[in-house]
Amino acid sequence: MGKRIGMEVGIAAAEAVGLCNIDVAAVYPITPQSHIAEHLSDIVHDGRIDAEFITVESEHSSISACVGASATGARVYTATSSQGLMYMHEVLPIVAAMRLPVVMGNANRAIAGPLNIWNDHSDIMNQRDCGWIVMHAENGQEVIDMTIQSFKIAEHPDVMLPTVLNMDGFQLTHMIEPLEFPTQEEVNKFLPDRVPFATLHPDKPVSMGCFNMPEIFTETMKVKDTALINSKKTIIKIWNEWGKQFGRYYKPVETYKSKGAETLILTVGSMGETASVAVDEMKKAGKSVGLVKLRLWRPFPLEELRAAIKGCKTLVVMDRSVTFGGIGGPVATEIKSLIFHDKDRPRIINYLMGLGGRDVTVEDFISMVERAAKKKDETYEFYGVRE
Amino acid sequence: MNTVENFEIFAPRLIDKRELFCPGHRACQGCGEVLALRLIMKALGEDTVVSNATGCMEIVSTAYPHTAWEVPYIHVAFENAAAVGSGVEAGLKALRRKGKIADRYVKSVAIAGDGGTVDIGLQALSGAMERGHDLAFFCLDNEAYMNTGIQRSSATPFMAATTTSPAGKAIKGQRTGKKNLPEIMVAHNIPYVATACPSYPIDLMNKVEKARNIKGPAYVHVFSVCPTGWRGASNETIKLGRMAVETGFFPLYEVENGKYRLTMEYTEKRRPMEDYLKLQGRFRHLDPADIAKVQALVDKEFRKLMHKVETSVPWS
């Protein structure tokens, strides 16, 4: 294990990719992902790794080129954000259905309109039903670790699915943090070469992407669903392997001082760091508050979430994205439906906050928890709106 | 392995008898596109990976669990065949360089219809050609969105009736001329651009072979008669293709490093467009004045081409 150095997280993401012996990267620049694109091209152009870097003319082509390259058996990487991810959207379900282990980094940013380049989760939440493994990093170290883990998870023969690692745009990608990189030898030990299931090569010709008639399409959809559900087991296994080798353990649902707490805050992504400070403050003030952080969004870790929120009275779900039309945010909506029949389930209060780069401070978290206690029904609220 | 290494001395009996695009597919009777595809595959040989756009050729050949393809084949979406093909090329190149696959040259080719090339696929195609991938792109142009039911594309010829450019009382079919995609490809400064038609099979295969052997981007625009969409007789596919070429509506030429060359000879007097138009239901609403307008447009485009043939010099 190397020593700690100060580095911008976006650059660290590219450095982590550089440790993974990729064969092809196809990246189109977009704020706030651009430092990943720039630094990865530096790594390739300086000859530090042996890979093809395709400077595509759009995100639609970056994901398409990744599909083509991955289908030849190559290890591939792409990164994007916001409008770029939206532009890829058409191809995303196809990558999952073709069971190609494309690894993507997504610098979370609001989607237009109106145009806004700052952080929220509306980009990834709009891709919810594509069939990808969706993970969220909370800090720079997790970005490094989870980038490397992503390749192993995606390419594992029991998984063979694309993964997207979310890192909050600016709030995370542009932070300079103290970071620890594994050595090349350590990564080589953790991450074996990809062993593809089938490849595009004349030695053994196969046809990929054949269309489905109604007689078989439903079955294909079930297989895709089952594959994603089943991947959770392998994801946890690989996270444990990482923990054993590097001493940092990862779980689908992380908890912070949650045991016995009457009220739990639930966060996704980098806001978990701020929320944990808020929990400390509230604990100091004698309040029974804890924190639950969703690391894995797809496949949804239902059992792990149930265990994490067991016994709490109020669950305050922080959504950085809006499901327009009267049902709140996507995270709260899903949790509500998933635990609807659970006995003694907590009351769920939903805040739509931190949209389009709006800062969410320690005080904001404290204020939201206090207001949640006073709410009579399970409603959602745009927090901090100036009316 | 190609049986025929040098197509310049090529004769019909030397054509590889194996079918890399197999019988049993579901193309319409008299389909010029599927004929072109069959000949293209014979000329490409088995060390080929095909990236195919959504469209007629994809739909007729790959209804799961069937496939008509004897070579590695991938279909992803409508507009991205060139992008997928560039990824295939990059993947094969990196894996070969790093010793992860056999050290043997395999050609990445992308195949799309006119919609997947001149309209929705133009951006991906332009990007792939500009980046200089070792990628041959084949546009099988049947002059409309035939797979979805004969809607106009920007490759639809002037005044042709389609289901979205119908021959109405106020507007008589397609209002614009055919987008000149080969010209746009030449403007990308790529080493090889050609037009071809399966009515001239040896010429087509020669051009495919050249596109294959250029270690860089190449583009071949293949005129593909569609009896279904053109409201023509299915036994007149070859004849219609010949007429399109003989009238100068679709001249056969190639552009090597910027130098234009006709690959068939034209006499001073070309076959009149009327001969070609009257065989097709999509032009049946044309009166003599309309036919004169179509003829004038064809003459103008042909003159432009001849000027390039006479004056262009190779870049290198």
XYZ file of C-alpha atoms in Angstrom:
703
model
C 0.000 0.000 0.000
C 1.361 3.359 -1.068
C 1.467 6.485 1.070
C -1.269 9.096 1.229
C -1.112 11.874 -1.328
C -3.280 14.895 -2.033
C -5.066 14.624 -5.365
C -8.210 15.816 -7.084
C -10.800 13.042 -7.066
C -11.551 13.185 -10.822
C -7.864 12.747 -11.566
C -7.698 9.970 -9.003
C -10.555 8.195 -10.813
C -8.488 8.240 -14.021
C -5.415 7.058 -12.117
C -7.445 4.169 -10.713
C -8.560 3.211 -14.229
C -4.889 3.364 -15.229
C -4.139 0.619 -12.701
C -6.722 -1.744 -14.202
C -4.989 -2.819 -17.441
C -7.805 -1.569 -19.661
C -7.646 -2.245 -23.415
C -9.984 0.437 -24.719
C -11.416 3.687 -23.380
C -13.948 5.767 -25.300
C -14.674 9.058 -23.603
C -16.407 12.273 -24.607
C -15.716 15.292 -22.418
C -18.455 16.892 -20.336
C -18.337 19.054 -17.226
C -17.728 17.915 -14.460
C -16.360 14.635 -15.824
C -13.802 16.358 -18.054
C -10.817 15.941 -15.726
C -11.301 12.168 -15.917
C -11.294 12.343 -19.731
C -8.264 14.616 -19.784
C -6.192 12.706 -17.296
C -6.987 9.323 -18.790
C -5.830 10.564 -22.198
C -2.642 11.829 -20.510
C -2.024 8.370 -19.100
C -2.527 6.748 -22.529
C -0.586 9.368 -24.504
C 2.351 9.201 -22.117
C 2.511 5.467 -22.747
C 1.924 4.635 -19.082
C -0.661 2.031 -20.122
C -1.160 0.047 -23.340
C -4.688 0.937 -24.414
C -6.648 2.480 -27.262
C -8.194 5.835 -26.360
C -11.065 6.624 -28.739
C -11.846 10.332 -28.874
C -15.458 9.850 -29.889
C -17.657 12.594 -31.312
C -20.456 12.072 -28.757
C -21.510 10.080 -25.722
C -23.811 8.003 -27.884
C -20.741 6.886 -29.772
C -18.621 6.468 -26.642
C -20.997 3.902 -25.193
C -21.465 2.330 -28.651
C -17.709 2.023 -29.163
C -17.472 0.495 -25.685
C -20.054 -2.104 -26.715
C -18.093 -2.970 -29.864
C -14.788 -3.166 -28.011
C -16.212 -5.114 -25.076
C -17.751 -7.582 -27.522
C -14.264 -8.384 -28.849
C -13.250 -9.355 -25.303
C -11.492 -6.114 -24.396
C -11.614 -4.476 -20.974
C -13.289 -1.123 -21.560
C -13.988 2.074 -19.653
C -15.997 5.193 -20.257
C -16.988 8.173 -18.156
C -19.694 10.753 -18.531
C -22.167 13.012 -16.764
C -25.671 14.450 -16.996
C -26.640 15.229 -20.615
C -23.976 12.779 -21.741
C -25.556 9.989 -19.749
C -28.967 11.000 -21.078
C -27.583 10.891 -24.607
C -26.254 7.370 -23.930
C -29.617 6.296 -22.603
C -30.751 4.505 -25.758
C -27.768 2.176 -25.672
C -27.625 1.524 -21.903
C -30.328 -1.193 -21.756
C -28.725 -2.886 -24.764
C -25.346 -3.133 -23.004
C -26.998 -4.850 -20.051
C -29.074 -7.166 -22.244
C -25.932 -8.151 -24.165
C -24.254 -8.876 -20.803
C -21.195 -6.817 -21.677
C -19.065 -5.741 -18.688
C -18.605 -2.075 -19.598
C -17.383 0.001 -16.657
C -18.500 3.613 -16.429
C -17.750 6.492 -14.138
C -20.519 9.074 -13.846
C -19.860 12.521 -12.407
C -23.375 13.250 -11.183
C -24.812 16.492 -12.497
C -28.313 17.899 -12.900
C -30.028 17.337 -16.204
C -31.403 20.261 -18.185
C -33.675 22.174 -18.420
C -32.843 24.632 -17.506
C -29.192 23.966 -18.104
C -27.256 23.481 -14.906
C -23.790 21.979 -14.635
C -23.810 21.360 -10.882
C -24.463 18.317 -8.819
C -27.588 16.319 -8.229
C -28.680 12.762 -9.019
C -31.243 13.338 -11.748
C -28.872 11.964 -14.417
C -28.431 8.518 -12.895
C -31.980 8.254 -11.539
C -33.249 8.640 -15.085
C -31.270 5.504 -16.015
C -32.751 3.446 -13.197
C -34.457 0.809 -15.342
C -31.605 0.083 -17.773
C -30.352 -3.059 -16.033
C -26.940 -1.737 -14.966
C -25.275 -2.231 -11.610
C -25.468 1.234 -10.042
C -23.138 2.197 -7.192
C -22.448 5.468 -5.393
C -19.160 6.601 -3.900
C -19.108 8.918 -0.907
C -15.525 10.195 -0.981
C -12.355 10.115 -3.061
C -10.938 6.971 -1.532
C -14.149 5.145 -2.364
C -13.913 6.394 -5.954
C -10.475 4.804 -6.302
C -11.437 1.565 -4.576
C -14.821 1.174 -6.254
C -13.444 1.945 -9.720
C -11.039 -0.969 -9.400
C -13.734 -3.175 -7.859
C -16.108 -2.289 -10.705
C -14.019 -4.142 -13.290
C -13.899 -7.271 -11.176
C -17.623 -7.131 -10.460
C -18.654 -6.405 -14.062
C -16.455 -9.104 -15.589
C -17.141 -11.817 -13.024
C -18.620 -14.878 -14.809
C -21.538 -14.888 -12.349
C -22.324 -11.252 -13.155
C -21.342 -10.125 -16.708
C -23.167 -6.817 -16.419
C -22.196 -3.203 -16.984
C -21.532 -1.076 -13.916
C -21.774 2.638 -13.299
C -19.952 4.242 -10.406
C -21.505 7.546 -9.403
C -19.422 10.316 -7.918
C -21.024 13.661 -7.199
C -19.981 16.290 -9.721
C -17.779 19.074 -8.276
C -18.733 18.212 -4.673
C -16.641 15.081 -5.122
C -14.936 15.114 -8.540
C -13.247 18.473 -7.961
C -12.268 18.017 -4.304
C -8.621 17.564 -3.427
C -8.503 14.832 -0.831
C -5.829 12.801 0.896
C -5.867 9.522 -1.029
C -4.135 6.199 -0.888
C -3.451 4.239 -4.076
C -2.859 0.515 -4.180
C 0.303 -0.499 -6.021
C 0.146 -2.049 -9.495
C 1.124 -5.433 -8.021
C -1.682 -5.248 -5.491
C -4.228 -4.407 -8.193
C -2.904 -7.201 -10.426
C -3.393 -9.600 -7.537
C -6.948 -8.399 -6.917
C -8.063 -8.014 -10.540
C -7.383 -10.928 -12.912
C -7.545 -10.666 -16.721
C -11.023 -10.668 -18.212
C -12.202 -14.105 -19.379
C -15.020 -13.261 -21.806
C -17.962 -15.590 -22.323
C -18.088 -15.045 -26.105
C -16.185 -12.691 -28.383
C -16.349 -11.291 -31.882
C -13.610 -13.225 -33.611
C -13.580 -15.286 -36.830
C -12.089 -18.280 -35.008
C -15.505 -18.829 -33.456
C -18.111 -16.670 -35.171
C -21.133 -15.652 -33.126
C -24.028 -13.299 -33.802
C -24.668 -10.743 -31.067
C -27.668 -8.474 -30.706
C -30.212 -10.610 -32.567
C -33.715 -9.250 -32.245
C -36.387 -11.007 -30.182
C -39.880 -11.944 -31.285
C -42.714 -11.714 -28.722
C -42.312 -15.470 -28.071
C -38.905 -14.959 -26.418
C -38.709 -11.308 -25.349
C -40.362 -11.786 -21.958
C -37.927 -14.585 -21.132
C -35.005 -12.342 -22.078
C -36.321 -9.643 -19.750
C -36.643 -12.123 -16.904
C -33.084 -13.308 -17.434
C -31.882 -9.705 -17.358
C -33.759 -9.055 -14.111
C -32.537 -12.272 -12.504
C -28.939 -11.588 -13.531
C -29.037 -8.180 -11.859
C -30.683 -9.508 -8.685
C -28.182 -12.368 -8.480
C -25.221 -10.053 -8.939
C -25.627 -8.747 -5.375
C -24.102 -11.919 -3.933
C -20.986 -11.553 -6.073
C -20.722 -7.813 -5.434
C -20.674 -8.452 -1.683
C -18.160 -11.270 -2.137
C -15.831 -9.031 -4.150
C -16.190 -6.195 -1.618
C -15.181 -8.633 1.108
C -12.171 -9.750 -0.932
C -11.175 -6.109 -1.237
C -11.608 -5.646 2.507
C -9.405 -8.641 3.261
C -6.661 -7.413 0.923
C -6.784 -3.681 1.621
C -8.460 -3.347 5.003
C -11.315 -1.161 3.766
C -14.655 -2.977 3.815
C -17.623 -2.043 1.654
C -21.280 -2.879 2.202
C -24.421 -2.316 0.085
C -25.904 -0.248 2.928
C -23.527 1.587 5.247
C -24.577 2.740 8.688
C -23.260 5.414 11.035
C -24.326 5.494 14.680
C -27.629 4.036 13.592
C -28.063 1.439 16.300
C -31.075 2.201 18.459
C -31.642 5.593 16.853
C -35.283 6.677 16.673
C -34.724 8.793 13.611
C -32.500 7.770 10.725
C -31.295 9.966 7.899
C -30.858 8.124 4.599
C -28.420 9.547 2.064
C -26.903 8.576 -1.272
C -23.437 9.738 -2.358
C -21.179 12.454 -0.988
C -23.797 14.120 1.230
C -23.333 11.191 3.632
C -20.132 12.874 4.876
C -21.934 16.083 5.812
C -24.858 14.136 7.268
C -22.526 12.197 9.553
C -21.257 15.480 11.024
C -24.881 16.515 11.522
C -25.573 13.218 13.308
C -22.631 13.850 15.652
C -23.963 17.325 16.469
C -27.471 16.044 17.107
C -26.189 13.163 19.234
C -24.233 15.702 21.282
C -27.481 17.589 21.784
C -29.037 14.398 23.104
C -31.124 13.491 20.068
C -31.623 9.893 18.985
C -30.477 10.250 15.368
C -28.382 7.993 13.146
C -27.391 7.680 9.504
C -27.950 5.078 6.784
C -26.143 5.395 3.449
C -27.173 3.596 0.298
C -24.048 2.548 -1.592
C -25.719 0.078 -3.951
C -28.761 1.375 -5.840
C -29.095 -1.474 -8.349
C -29.534 -4.303 -7.544
C -31.529 -2.817 -4.677
C -30.231 -4.164 -1.331
C -33.607 -4.699 0.312
C -32.543 -7.143 3.057
C -29.589 -4.981 4.026
C -31.777 -1.882 4.166
C -34.391 -3.649 6.288
C -31.710 -4.684 8.750
C -30.253 -1.153 8.831
C -33.548 0.616 9.544
C -35.007 -1.985 11.878
C -36.547 -0.413 14.955
C -36.353 3.200 13.836
C -39.507 5.312 14.021
C -38.796 7.887 11.342
C -36.725 7.526 8.210
C -35.760 10.850 6.623
C -34.901 10.138 3.007
C -32.767 12.694 1.201
C -33.436 12.703 -2.528
C -31.214 14.639 -4.895
C -33.626 14.128 -7.758
C -37.329 14.600 -8.407
C -39.904 12.120 -9.674
C -42.154 14.791 -11.133
C -45.881 14.564 -10.756
C -46.601 14.218 -7.092
C -44.746 11.289 -5.600
C -41.508 12.874 -4.382
C -38.019 11.553 -4.987
C -37.024 8.222 -6.488
C -35.154 6.863 -3.454
C -38.003 7.536 -1.049
C -40.592 6.294 -3.515
C -38.804 2.999 -3.930
C -38.172 2.457 -0.262
C -41.812 3.210 0.519
C -43.030 0.628 -1.949
C -40.468 -1.977 -0.939
C -41.239 -1.871 2.791
C -44.954 -1.089 2.413
C -46.042 -4.415 3.903
C -43.370 -4.579 6.607
C -44.688 -4.695 10.145
C -43.630 -1.718 12.267
C -42.141 0.027 9.298
C -40.877 3.554 9.956
C -42.650 6.682 8.880
C -40.906 8.003 5.768
C -40.326 11.709 5.367
C -38.873 12.725 2.049
C -36.832 15.837 1.255
C -35.931 16.889 -2.279
C -32.772 18.848 -1.698
C -29.312 19.615 -3.020
C -30.696 20.040 -6.517
C -28.529 21.521 -9.266
C -25.599 22.170 -6.938
C -27.501 23.758 -4.005
C -25.295 23.296 -0.963
C -26.651 21.141 1.835
C -24.945 22.057 5.091
C -24.787 20.402 8.522
C -27.380 22.937 9.699
C -29.672 21.973 6.839
C -29.606 18.310 7.869
C -30.361 19.258 11.472
C -33.203 21.497 10.349
C -34.680 18.791 8.117
C -34.638 16.238 10.934
C -36.289 18.717 13.291
C -39.015 19.529 10.771
C -39.543 15.836 10.049
C -40.395 15.219 13.696
C -43.232 17.737 13.439
C -44.722 16.363 10.224
C -47.994 14.496 10.722
C -48.146 12.520 7.489
C -45.653 10.946 5.086
C -45.123 13.817 2.715
C -42.344 15.093 0.562
C -40.995 18.597 0.540
C -38.660 20.685 -1.579
C -36.273 21.755 1.136
C -35.010 25.309 1.242
C -37.198 26.659 -1.533
C -37.448 30.429 -1.558
C -41.144 31.039 -2.209
C -8.656 -16.490 -46.050
C -9.627 -15.009 -49.379
C -9.527 -17.440 -52.272
C -8.958 -14.599 -54.628
C -6.156 -12.306 -53.546
C -6.168 -10.130 -56.629
C -9.534 -9.111 -57.909
C -7.982 -7.224 -60.802
C -7.590 -10.552 -62.599
C -10.837 -11.701 -61.174
C -13.347 -13.725 -63.175
C -16.859 -14.864 -62.207
C -15.846 -18.522 -61.858
C -13.229 -17.578 -59.287
C -15.806 -16.204 -56.868
C -15.732 -17.990 -53.552
C -18.600 -20.493 -53.545
C -19.045 -20.364 -49.787
C -21.787 -18.127 -48.500
C -20.787 -15.983 -45.513
C -24.265 -14.474 -45.638
C -26.411 -17.565 -45.864
C -29.625 -18.504 -47.614
C -32.713 -18.837 -45.436
C -32.890 -15.158 -44.493
C -36.199 -13.363 -44.804
C -35.528 -10.654 -47.380
C -38.203 -9.769 -49.961
C -38.189 -11.355 -53.381
C -35.886 -9.485 -55.726
C -34.116 -7.595 -52.926
C -31.115 -5.780 -54.366
C -29.749 -5.018 -50.926
C -29.418 -8.610 -49.838
C -27.731 -9.441 -53.153
C -25.246 -6.646 -52.553
C -24.637 -7.922 -49.028
C -24.003 -11.465 -50.250
C -21.426 -10.248 -52.780
C -19.830 -7.897 -50.230
C -19.349 -10.786 -47.814
C -17.815 -12.983 -50.514
C -15.309 -10.232 -51.282
C -14.557 -9.509 -47.611
C -13.873 -13.106 -46.658
C -14.148 -14.766 -43.292
C -11.602 -12.688 -41.349
C -14.206 -9.999 -40.906
C -16.277 -8.653 -38.023
C -19.557 -7.033 -39.075
C -21.220 -4.237 -37.094
C -24.700 -3.820 -38.488
C -27.182 -1.008 -37.988
C -30.836 -1.679 -37.304
C -32.638 -1.970 -40.630
C -33.765 -4.349 -43.335
C -30.577 -6.420 -43.414
C -30.505 -6.788 -39.638
C -34.178 -7.733 -39.440
C -34.082 -10.288 -42.241
C -30.942 -12.026 -40.967
C -31.081 -12.223 -37.166
C -34.430 -13.270 -35.729
C -33.296 -14.957 -32.512
C -32.374 -17.841 -32.386
C -31.590 -17.783 -36.118
C -28.740 -16.047 -37.877
C -27.712 -15.829 -41.528
C -24.183 -14.761 -40.609
C -21.179 -17.059 -40.868
C -18.834 -14.295 -39.718
C -18.798 -12.623 -36.282
C -21.666 -10.171 -36.229
C -22.983 -7.519 -33.853
C -26.070 -5.359 -33.969
C -26.597 -2.671 -31.328
C -28.860 0.123 -32.573
C -29.879 2.181 -35.587
C -27.505 5.146 -35.652
C -24.302 3.748 -34.227
C -22.948 1.062 -36.601
C -19.845 3.159 -37.324
C -19.236 3.795 -33.608
C -19.655 0.105 -32.752
C -17.361 -0.771 -35.676
C -14.729 1.646 -34.402
C -14.938 0.020 -30.976
C -14.544 -3.417 -32.559
C -11.496 -2.176 -34.467
C -9.945 -0.646 -31.344
C -10.681 -3.767 -29.302
C -9.178 -6.138 -31.841
C -6.127 -3.884 -32.278
C -5.428 -3.604 -28.554
C -6.006 -7.311 -27.852
C -3.775 -8.347 -30.763
C -1.007 -5.922 -29.726
C -1.150 -7.196 -26.151
C -1.054 -10.832 -27.240
C -4.522 -11.629 -25.885
C -5.850 -12.884 -29.244
C -4.220 -14.535 -32.269
C -1.761 -12.340 -34.177
C -3.858 -12.198 -37.340
C -5.411 -9.308 -39.242
C -9.186 -9.156 -38.892
C -11.124 -6.413 -40.674
C -13.806 -4.415 -38.882
C -16.626 -3.373 -41.200
C -19.853 -1.504 -40.549
C -22.963 -1.939 -42.646
C -26.038 0.285 -42.605
C -28.921 1.260 -44.826
C -29.346 4.766 -46.193
C -31.219 5.945 -43.093
C -28.523 4.530 -40.812
C -25.893 6.269 -42.929
C -27.071 9.552 -44.417
C -29.588 10.546 -41.737
C -29.524 9.205 -38.185
C -26.131 7.515 -38.559
C -24.285 10.438 -40.131
C -22.731 11.760 -36.919
C -21.299 8.412 -35.854
C -20.071 7.770 -39.406
C -18.426 11.181 -39.658
C -16.727 10.678 -36.295
C -15.429 7.216 -37.179
C -14.086 8.347 -40.556
C -12.492 11.507 -39.125
C -10.720 9.505 -36.401
C -9.057 7.358 -39.038
C -10.129 3.931 -37.807
C -9.206 0.920 -39.924
C -12.890 0.564 -40.740
C -14.726 -0.069 -44.000
C -18.257 1.314 -44.038
C -20.836 0.034 -46.515
C -24.022 1.981 -47.088
C -26.708 -0.171 -48.690
C -28.838 2.571 -50.159
C -32.399 1.665 -51.124
C -33.441 5.298 -51.024
C -35.955 5.311 -48.157
C -36.789 3.801 -44.751
C -37.990 0.538 -46.254
C -37.909 -1.460 -43.043
C -40.422 0.844 -41.351
C -42.657 1.114 -44.404
C -41.120 3.239 -47.163
C -40.722 6.638 -45.478
C -38.497 9.205 -47.155
C -34.890 9.677 -46.118
C -32.400 12.256 -47.337
C -31.232 9.602 -49.825
C -34.671 9.507 -51.462
C -34.435 10.896 -55.016
C -36.167 14.058 -56.215
C -39.936 13.636 -56.749
C -40.079 10.008 -55.607
C -43.276 9.103 -53.778
C -42.836 7.547 -50.349
C -45.265 7.192 -47.460
C -44.019 10.460 -45.926
C -43.383 12.226 -49.230
C -46.517 11.116 -51.024
C -47.482 12.217 -54.510
C -50.125 14.682 -53.367
C -52.203 17.210 -55.222
C -50.144 20.117 -53.901
C -46.740 18.506 -53.422
C -45.559 15.851 -55.835
C -43.368 13.562 -53.756
C -39.864 14.206 -52.421
C -39.049 17.903 -52.608
C -35.269 17.660 -52.536
C -32.555 15.805 -54.388
C -30.493 12.966 -52.989
C -27.903 13.904 -50.374
C -24.466 13.225 -51.850
C -22.916 11.115 -49.123
C -19.893 9.884 -51.132
C -18.962 13.553 -51.572
C -19.262 14.163 -47.826
C -17.017 11.157 -47.241
C -14.422 12.507 -49.706
C -14.464 15.727 -47.675
C -13.279 13.662 -44.697
C -9.991 13.136 -46.577
C -10.259 9.364 -46.300
C -8.154 7.247 -48.672
C -10.970 5.411 -50.446
C -14.542 6.254 -51.419
C -16.535 4.385 -54.071
C -19.998 3.899 -55.447
C -21.162 0.463 -56.528
C -24.223 -1.546 -57.515
C -24.844 -5.298 -57.413
C -26.008 -5.122 -61.031
C -22.250 -4.835 -61.670
C -21.092 -7.635 -59.361
C -17.442 -7.768 -60.359
C -17.048 -4.018 -60.084
C -18.743 -4.152 -56.652
C -16.485 -6.921 -55.392
C -13.375 -5.164 -56.683
C -14.321 -2.079 -54.712
C -15.106 -4.060 -51.583
C -11.733 -5.749 -51.854
C -10.008 -2.370 -52.184
C -11.904 -1.000 -49.190
C -10.871 -4.058 -47.215
C -7.207 -3.769 -48.098
C -6.884 -0.106 -47.236
C -5.577 -0.013 -43.677
C -7.682 2.951 -42.764
C -11.159 4.368 -43.237
C -12.993 3.495 -46.455
C -16.532 4.109 -47.619
C -18.531 2.312 -50.321
C -22.002 3.537 -51.261
C -23.961 0.651 -52.723
C -27.064 1.359 -54.794
C -29.589 -1.292 -53.739
C -32.773 -1.659 -55.747
C -35.883 -2.235 -53.595
C -38.777 -3.619 -55.648
C -41.065 -3.456 -52.601
C -40.432 0.187 -51.836
C -40.009 1.398 -55.360
C -43.166 -0.285 -56.566
C -41.262 -2.202 -59.202
C -41.253 -5.758 -60.452
C -39.119 -8.137 -58.404
C -37.619 -9.651 -61.555
C -36.325 -6.266 -62.711
C -33.891 -5.548 -59.882
C -30.756 -6.056 -61.950
C -32.225 -4.137 -64.861
C -33.171 -1.172 -62.669
C -29.705 -1.098 -61.157
C -28.156 -1.050 -64.626
C -30.484 1.715 -65.744
C -29.674 3.850 -62.695
C -26.042 3.579 -63.661
C -26.520 3.977 -67.448
C -28.621 7.114 -67.041
C -25.902 8.651 -64.925
C -28.349 8.950 -62.023
C -26.054 6.707 -59.990
C -22.667 6.738 -61.739
C -20.094 4.171 -60.736
C -16.848 5.767 -59.644
C -14.159 5.617 -57.043
C -12.079 8.246 -55.318
C -8.609 7.111 -54.321
C -6.685 9.697 -52.284
C -8.846 12.420 -53.743
C -8.552 11.316 -57.386
C -11.938 10.642 -59.005
C -12.172 7.878 -61.589
C -15.234 6.521 -63.386
C -15.271 2.745 -63.254
C -17.520 2.386 -66.278
C -17.494 4.190 -69.568
C -20.131 6.702 -70.532
C -20.809 7.685 -74.116
C -21.745 11.249 -74.975
C -25.426 10.393 -74.911
C -26.559 8.699 -71.706
C -29.744 6.672 -71.422
C -32.661 9.077 -70.725
C -34.076 9.108 -67.169
C -37.547 8.398 -68.493
C -36.548 4.784 -69.241
C -35.601 4.343 -65.596
C -38.486 6.282 -64.044
C -41.286 4.605 -65.944
C -40.449 1.174 -64.535
C -41.182 2.315 -60.991
C -44.501 3.036 -59.317
C -42.884 5.627 -57.051
C -42.438 7.875 -60.101
C -45.696 7.156 -61.876
C -47.188 10.551 -60.938
C -44.520 12.362 -62.950
C -45.705 14.228 -66.062
C -43.338 15.089 -68.941
C -42.461 18.432 -67.335
C -41.564 16.658 -64.060
C -39.447 14.145 -65.925
C -37.610 17.031 -67.580
C -36.919 18.508 -64.120
C -35.570 15.182 -62.881
C -33.446 14.862 -66.028
C -32.047 18.371 -65.550
C -31.049 17.573 -61.962
C -29.369 14.325 -62.994
C -27.506 16.136 -65.797
C -26.304 18.809 -63.383
C -25.035 16.261 -60.847
C -23.365 14.254 -63.591
C -21.591 17.361 -64.935
C -20.331 18.123 -61.425
C -18.954 14.616 -61.152
C -17.337 14.699 -64.601
C -15.626 17.950 -63.690
C -14.068 16.227 -60.686
C -13.117 13.209 -62.770
C -11.357 15.460 -65.255
C -9.676 17.856 -62.871
C -8.961 16.034 -59.606
C -5.428 14.938 -58.777
C -4.394 12.470 -56.092
C -3.226 13.875 -52.747
C -0.236 11.588 -52.746
